[in-house]
Short mmCIF file of C-alpha atoms in Angstrom, two decimals:
data_model
loop_
_atom_site.label_atom_id
_atom_site.label_comp_id
_atom_site.label_asym_id
_atom_site.label_seq_id
_atom_site.Cartn_x
_atom_site.Cartn_y
_atom_site.Cartn_z
CA GLN A 1 13.86 8.84 -18.23
CA ASN A 2 11.24 11.59 -18.07
CA LYS A 3 9.34 9.84 -15.27
CA TYR A 4 8.45 10.92 -11.77
CA SER A 5 10.17 8.81 -9.12
CA ASN A 6 6.94 7.34 -7.81
CA GLY A 7 4.36 4.75 -8.76
CA PHE A 8 0.91 5.42 -10.12
CA CYS A 9 -2.36 3.65 -10.89
CA HIS A 10 -5.09 4.75 -13.27
CA TRP A 11 -8.06 3.24 -15.06
CA PRO A 12 -8.69 3.81 -18.79
CA VAL A 13 -11.72 1.53 -18.33
CA PRO A 14 -13.52 1.39 -14.95
CA ALA A 15 -15.36 -1.73 -13.79
CA TRP A 16 -19.16 -1.63 -13.76
CA VAL A 17 -22.31 -3.67 -14.43
CA LYS A 18 -24.48 -2.92 -17.48
CA PRO A 19 -28.29 -2.78 -17.20
CA ASP A 20 -28.51 -6.26 -18.73
CA GLY A 21 -26.29 -7.62 -15.96
CA THR A 22 -23.13 -7.88 -18.08
CA PHE A 23 -19.99 -7.09 -16.10
CA VAL A 24 -17.49 -4.76 -17.73
CA PRO A 25 -14.02 -5.57 -16.35
CA SER A 26 -11.63 -2.77 -15.58
CA LYS A 27 -8.48 -1.98 -17.50
CA THR A 28 -5.83 -0.80 -15.10
CA ASN A 29 -2.31 0.53 -15.61
CA PHE A 30 0.00 0.70 -12.62
CA THR A 31 3.71 0.84 -12.03
CA SER A 32 6.54 1.13 -9.55
CA LEU A 33 10.03 2.48 -10.06
CA ALA A 34 13.32 1.15 -8.72
CA ASN A 35 16.98 1.03 -9.54
CA PRO A 36 17.83 -2.70 -9.33
CA THR A 37 21.49 -1.89 -8.74
CA ALA A 38 20.78 0.32 -5.71
CA ILE A 39 20.73 -1.67 -2.47
CA GLY A 40 17.47 -1.10 -0.64
CA SER A 41 15.51 0.29 -3.55
CA GLY A 42 13.84 -3.07 -4.02
CA LEU A 43 12.00 -2.77 -0.71
CA THR A 44 10.72 0.67 -1.62
CA ALA A 45 9.70 -0.56 -5.06
CA LEU A 46 7.92 -3.60 -3.60
CA THR A 47 5.99 -1.49 -1.11
CA THR A 48 4.97 0.91 -3.87
CA LEU A 49 4.01 -1.94 -6.16
CA MET A 50 1.83 -3.51 -3.47
CA HIS A 51 0.27 -0.11 -2.81
CA GLU A 52 -0.65 0.46 -6.45
CA ALA A 53 -1.78 -3.17 -6.80
CA GLY A 54 -4.09 -2.54 -3.85
CA HIS A 55 -5.72 0.26 -5.82
CA ALA A 56 -5.97 -2.00 -8.85
CA ALA A 57 -7.54 -4.88 -6.91
CA HIS A 58 -10.02 -2.56 -5.23
CA PHE A 59 -11.29 -0.83 -8.37
CA ALA A 60 -11.32 -4.08 -10.36
CA ASN A 61 -13.80 -5.54 -7.88
CA ILE A 62 -16.40 -2.76 -7.80
CA ARG A 63 -19.82 -4.04 -8.84
CA GLN A 64 -22.18 -1.13 -9.39
CA PRO A 65 -24.65 -0.12 -12.16
CA SER A 66 -22.52 2.76 -13.46
CA PRO A 67 -18.83 3.46 -14.11
CA LEU A 68 -19.21 6.60 -11.99
CA PHE A 69 -19.09 4.41 -8.88
CA SER A 70 -15.63 3.12 -9.80
CA GLN A 71 -13.60 6.19 -10.64
CA GLU A 72 -11.12 7.99 -8.42
CA ARG A 73 -12.67 11.46 -8.52
CA ALA A 74 -15.38 12.79 -6.22
CA PRO A 75 -17.42 11.46 -4.53
CA THR A 76 -14.71 8.79 -4.08
CA SER A 77 -12.85 9.96 -0.98
CA VAL A 78 -9.09 9.87 -0.60
CA ALA A 79 -9.42 7.97 2.66
CA TYR A 80 -11.62 5.30 1.05
CA ALA A 81 -9.28 4.80 -1.91
CA GLU A 82 -6.06 4.85 0.08
CA ASN A 83 -7.42 2.50 2.74
CA GLN A 84 -7.33 -0.35 0.23
CA SER A 85 -3.85 0.36 -1.13
CA MET A 86 -2.27 1.03 2.24
CA PHE A 87 -3.78 -2.15 3.70
CA LEU A 88 -2.04 -4.19 1.01
CA ASP A 89 1.33 -2.43 1.27
CA SER A 90 1.26 -2.89 5.06
CA LEU A 91 1.78 -6.62 4.49
CA VAL A 92 5.32 -5.98 3.23
CA GLY A 93 6.33 -4.98 6.74
CA ASP A 94 4.93 -8.14 8.34
CA ALA A 95 7.52 -10.74 9.32
CA ALA A 96 4.99 -13.45 8.44
CA TRP A 97 4.65 -12.13 4.89
CA ARG A 98 8.41 -11.86 4.49
CA ALA A 99 8.89 -15.41 5.76
CA LYS A 100 6.63 -16.61 2.96
CA TYR A 101 7.52 -14.32 0.09
CA ALA A 102 10.82 -12.47 0.73
CA LEU A 103 13.06 -15.20 -0.66
CA ASP A 104 16.58 -15.18 -2.10
CA LEU A 105 17.52 -16.73 -5.44
CA GLU A 106 17.78 -20.14 -3.76
CA GLY A 107 14.30 -19.87 -2.29
CA LYS A 108 15.47 -19.26 1.28
CA PRO A 109 13.46 -16.77 3.38
CA ILE A 110 14.95 -13.59 4.75
CA PRO A 111 16.64 -14.40 8.11
CA PHE A 112 14.75 -13.09 11.10
CA ASP A 113 17.96 -11.46 12.37
CA ILE A 114 17.63 -8.92 9.56
CA ILE A 115 13.99 -8.27 10.42
CA GLU A 116 14.91 -7.85 14.08
CA GLU A 117 17.63 -5.37 13.16
CA GLU A 118 15.10 -3.33 11.20
CA ILE A 119 12.59 -3.35 14.05
CA ARG A 120 15.22 -2.16 16.53
CA ALA A 121 16.19 0.64 14.15
CA THR A 122 12.64 1.82 13.38
CA GLN A 123 10.11 0.95 16.11
CA PRO A 124 11.35 3.54 18.64
CA PHE A 125 10.95 6.26 16.01
CA ALA A 126 7.73 5.11 14.30
CA VAL A 127 5.78 7.97 15.85
CA PHE A 128 7.73 10.44 13.70
CA ALA A 129 6.03 9.04 10.59
CA LEU A 130 2.66 9.84 12.17
CA ARG A 131 3.79 13.33 13.07
CA GLY A 132 5.14 13.79 9.55
CA MET A 133 1.74 12.96 8.07
CA LEU A 134 -0.08 15.27 10.46
CA ALA A 135 2.31 18.12 9.73
CA VAL A 136 1.26 18.24 6.07
CA SER A 137 -2.42 18.72 6.91
CA TYR A 138 -1.74 21.20 9.69
CA PHE A 139 0.45 23.25 7.37
CA GLU A 140 -2.22 23.27 4.69
CA LYS A 141 -4.82 24.37 7.24
CA ALA A 142 -2.55 27.17 8.44
CA LEU A 143 -1.87 28.18 4.84
CA TYR A 144 -5.58 28.58 4.07
CA GLU A 145 -6.04 30.58 7.26
CA LEU A 146 -3.16 32.93 6.41
CA PRO A 147 -4.34 36.53 5.77
CA GLU A 148 -4.10 37.56 2.14
CA GLU A 149 -1.68 40.41 2.90
CA GLU A 150 0.78 37.89 4.42
CA MET A 151 0.72 35.59 1.39
CA THR A 152 4.36 35.96 0.33
CA SER A 153 7.02 33.42 -0.53
CA GLU A 154 9.02 34.25 2.56
CA ARG A 155 6.00 33.99 4.89
CA ILE A 156 4.91 30.65 3.42
CA GLN A 157 8.41 29.23 3.94
CA SER A 158 8.57 30.48 7.50
CA LEU A 159 5.08 29.09 8.17
CA ALA A 160 6.25 25.66 7.01
CA ASP A 161 9.18 25.85 9.43
CA GLU A 162 6.82 26.84 12.26
CA ILE A 163 4.51 23.87 11.64
CA GLU A 164 7.46 21.47 11.48
CA GLN A 165 8.76 22.79 14.78
CA LYS A 166 5.32 22.55 16.40
CA ILE A 167 4.23 19.13 15.11
CA GLN A 168 7.51 17.32 14.51
CA GLY A 169 9.64 18.92 17.18
CA GLY A 170 12.16 20.34 14.72
CA LEU A 171 12.83 20.92 11.06
CA SER A 172 11.77 17.89 9.05
CA PRO A 173 14.22 15.79 7.01
CA ARG A 174 11.50 15.97 4.36
CA PRO A 175 10.69 19.69 4.12
CA LEU A 176 6.95 20.34 3.96
CA LEU A 177 7.25 22.33 0.77
CA SER A 178 8.80 19.31 -0.96
CA VAL A 179 5.55 17.37 -0.55
CA PRO A 180 4.03 17.43 -4.07
CA HIS A 181 0.43 17.48 -2.81
CA LEU A 182 0.98 20.96 -1.39
CA VAL A 183 2.08 22.49 -4.69
CA SER A 184 -0.50 20.84 -6.95
CA ASP A 185 -3.97 22.35 -7.10
CA GLU A 186 -5.61 19.01 -7.92
CA ALA A 187 -4.27 17.57 -4.66
CA SER A 188 -5.55 20.36 -2.41
CA CYS A 189 -6.76 19.06 0.99
CA TYR A 190 -5.77 15.58 -0.18
CA TYR A 191 -3.12 14.55 2.30
CA GLN A 192 -5.41 14.26 5.32
CA GLY A 193 -6.94 11.29 3.51
CA TYR A 194 -3.71 9.36 3.99
CA THR A 195 -3.90 9.87 7.74
CA LEU A 196 -7.53 8.73 7.87
CA ALA A 197 -6.65 5.75 5.67
CA GLU A 198 -3.74 4.75 7.91
CA MET A 199 -6.12 4.87 10.87
CA SER A 200 -8.54 2.55 9.08
CA VAL A 201 -5.71 0.21 7.99
CA HIS A 202 -4.64 -0.32 11.60
CA GLN A 203 -8.26 -0.71 12.69
CA THR A 204 -9.00 -3.23 9.94
CA ARG A 205 -5.82 -5.19 10.61
CA ALA A 206 -6.67 -5.29 14.33
CA TYR A 207 -10.13 -6.61 13.45
CA PHE A 208 -8.72 -9.45 11.36
CA LYS A 209 -6.05 -10.26 13.94
CA LYS A 210 -8.62 -10.41 16.74
CA LYS A 211 -11.09 -12.52 14.74
CA TYR A 212 -8.73 -14.92 12.97
CA GLY A 213 -5.36 -14.54 14.67
CA TYR A 214 -3.50 -13.88 11.42
CA ILE A 215 -3.73 -12.02 8.09
CA VAL A 216 -1.07 -13.34 5.68
CA ASP A 217 -2.58 -15.95 3.32
CA ASN A 218 -5.79 -15.97 5.35
CA PRO A 219 -8.51 -17.11 2.90
CA ASN A 220 -11.11 -15.03 4.74
CA VAL A 221 -9.41 -11.67 4.26
CA GLY A 222 -9.84 -11.22 0.51
CA PRO A 223 -13.56 -12.10 0.36
CA THR A 224 -14.24 -9.94 3.41
CA LEU A 225 -12.51 -6.92 1.90
CA THR A 226 -14.32 -7.50 -1.39
CA LYS A 227 -17.77 -7.58 0.18
CA SER A 228 -17.22 -5.01 2.91
CA TYR A 229 -15.02 -2.40 1.21
CA TRP A 230 -14.65 -2.98 -2.52
CA GLU A 231 -17.87 -3.93 -4.30
CA CYS A 232 -19.83 -0.85 -3.21
CA GLY A 233 -17.43 1.64 -4.78
CA ASN A 234 -18.25 5.22 -3.85
CA SER A 235 -21.94 4.41 -3.29
CA ARG A 236 -21.25 4.15 0.45
CA LEU A 237 -19.58 6.45 2.96
CA PHE A 238 -16.07 5.48 4.06
CA LEU A 239 -16.76 5.93 7.77
CA ASP A 240 -19.87 3.73 7.55
CA LEU A 241 -17.91 0.94 5.86
CA VAL A 242 -15.20 0.92 8.53
CA ARG A 243 -17.80 0.93 11.31
CA GLU A 244 -19.81 -1.92 9.77
CA LEU A 245 -16.77 -4.16 9.27
CA THR A 246 -14.83 -3.51 12.46
CA GLY A 247 -17.80 -2.87 14.75
CA LYS A 248 -16.62 0.54 15.93
CA ASP A 249 -16.22 4.10 14.69
CA LEU A 250 -12.99 5.05 12.99
CA SER A 251 -10.38 6.11 15.52
CA GLY A 252 -6.63 6.27 15.91
CA GLU A 253 -6.62 3.88 18.88
CA ASP A 254 -5.23 0.84 17.05
CA TRP A 255 -2.59 2.99 15.34
CA THR A 256 -1.41 4.53 18.60
CA ASP A 257 -1.47 1.09 20.24
CA SER A 258 0.99 -0.12 17.61
CA LEU A 259 3.23 2.86 18.39
CA LYS A 260 3.08 2.12 22.11
CA GLU A 261 4.24 -1.46 21.57
CA THR A 262 7.77 -1.78 22.93
CA THR A 263 10.58 -2.85 20.67
CA GLU A 264 11.06 -6.11 22.58
CA ASP A 265 7.34 -6.92 22.51
CA ARG A 266 7.16 -6.33 18.78
CA ILE A 267 10.22 -8.51 18.14
CA THR A 268 8.67 -11.31 20.21
CA ARG A 269 5.35 -11.04 18.36
CA GLU A 270 6.86 -10.80 14.89
CA LYS A 271 9.26 -13.68 15.56
CA LYS A 272 6.38 -15.89 16.68
CA GLU A 273 4.44 -15.11 13.48
CA TYR A 274 7.58 -15.59 11.37
CA ASN A 275 8.28 -19.01 12.91
CA GLU A 276 4.68 -20.12 12.41
CA VAL A 277 4.95 -19.45 8.68
CA ILE A 278 8.33 -21.22 8.44
CA LEU A 279 6.85 -24.23 10.23
CA GLN A 280 3.81 -24.26 7.94
CA LYS A 281 6.05 -24.11 4.85
CA ALA A 282 8.07 -27.06 6.16
CA THR A 283 4.88 -29.01 6.82
CA ASP A 284 3.57 -28.28 3.33
CA ALA A 285 6.89 -29.37 1.82
CA GLN A 286 6.78 -32.68 3.71
CA GLN A 287 3.25 -33.28 2.47
CA GLY A 288 4.24 -32.44 -1.10
CA GLU A 289 2.12 -29.31 -1.20
CA GLN A 290 4.40 -26.92 -3.06
CA LYS A 291 1.69 -24.31 -3.42
CA GLU A 292 4.08 -21.50 -4.28
CA HIS A 293 5.07 -23.28 -7.49
CA GLN A 294 1.51 -23.69 -8.71
CA ASP A 295 0.14 -21.24 -11.24
CA ILE A 296 -2.05 -18.42 -10.00
CA ASP A 297 -5.34 -17.73 -11.76
CA LEU A 298 -6.54 -14.21 -11.00
CA LYS A 299 -9.11 -14.39 -13.82
CA MET A 300 -7.42 -11.49 -15.54
CA THR A 301 -4.84 -10.69 -18.17
CA VAL A 302 -1.57 -9.27 -16.85
CA ARG A 303 0.87 -7.59 -19.21
CA PHE A 304 4.36 -6.34 -18.36
CA VAL A 305 5.34 -3.40 -20.55
CA ASP A 306 8.21 -0.96 -20.87
CA GLY A 307 6.90 2.02 -22.80
CA ASP A 308 5.66 0.57 -26.09
CA VAL A 309 7.54 -2.70 -25.58
CA LEU A 310 5.46 -5.70 -24.47
CA ILE A 311 7.70 -7.78 -22.22
CA ALA A 312 5.29 -10.55 -21.22
CA ASP A 313 1.60 -11.45 -21.41
CA SER A 314 0.08 -13.87 -18.89
CA THR A 315 -2.32 -15.25 -21.54
CA LYS A 316 0.55 -16.12 -23.88
CA SER A 317 3.39 -17.05 -21.53
CA ASP A 318 4.13 -20.65 -20.64
CA GLY A 319 3.09 -21.00 -17.03
CA GLY A 320 0.50 -18.21 -17.09
CA LEU A 321 1.03 -15.36 -14.65
CA LEU A 322 4.08 -16.88 -12.95
CA GLY A 323 5.58 -17.56 -16.37
CA ALA A 324 5.06 -13.92 -17.31
CA CYS A 325 6.68 -12.87 -14.04
CA LYS A 326 9.72 -15.03 -14.90
CA GLU A 327 9.97 -13.37 -18.33
CA PHE A 328 9.90 -9.95 -16.67
CA GLU A 329 12.56 -11.08 -14.18
CA ASP A 330 14.77 -12.19 -17.06
CA PHE A 331 14.15 -8.86 -18.82
CA VAL A 332 15.31 -6.87 -15.78
CA ALA A 333 18.36 -9.11 -15.32
CA SER A 334 19.31 -8.65 -18.97
CA ARG A 335 19.00 -4.89 -18.72
CA ILE A 336 21.17 -4.81 -15.62
CA SER A 337 23.82 -6.92 -17.37
CA SER A 338 23.75 -4.62 -20.38
CA ALA A 339 24.11 -1.55 -18.21
CA ALA A 340 27.03 -3.10 -16.33
CA ALA A 341 28.73 -4.02 -19.60
CA SER A 342 28.31 -0.47 -20.91
CA ALA A 343 29.78 0.95 -17.72
CA ASP A 344 32.86 -1.25 -18.12
#
């Protein structure tokens, strides 16, 4: 109740290094919303959670001599901040990641047939997401260029329709004027940062794929992101960071290449990566390496809260972080059962 239907991430305490060398860890609050009884909302919630966790991981790892380097306002650019979060949430769409982590209650991975069905339903139309992002920025540009005497409610609405027709080829299923960034003064000229960030996500993923062959559970990815993108905070320019890591200027080439990939080629590639993870899991199981059941030490305290109610604390739960996750899982299951009983 009384919540926007989107996730958020903010930092009551930013990470920084004191003059004496003492590191001040960040305190981060982030969330994601979902209706557990609505089929499909879990995927949206997971993607949002990974997105906000990407922000949290990024800002928790900034190592600079002032908290001003690790806050989300200027000179921190939208593209720089969103690059980190969108890189993490991109993993949710990888068949390899789903093979490892998208498990049912019995621990079985999502069947590839379901992934293939999704690819066939979305890959031919993926370009519309790009056009939808571009339309927001082009509309905002046109809005700022609109003569003052034409600044009426009717003209603004018709201008939105014109941009949708021009960029998206027709009226958008998500009307431009429903995009919250366009009606909030603090988010003025913000949305173009998402487009730039998506460009850098594809470019960074392509770099890792070319260098290592894979991304999911690659032990080189985290340290590389930390050193190349995270630790500097806003002390460095976003475009310079992308160039130094990937070896080329930021461009949309890797993004458009992914859009050009045929449905059949993507299915073949994703299935190969999916099967490699399944095979590796089977090999680990035979060797007695049940890594997924081992505790995870992120060197941080994780608390699950619902308003003022503390659901679980990783420093107090049996089993650490995974134990706290299990307590939260039980909390959600209990709430669903209670809601179902009330409905009956």
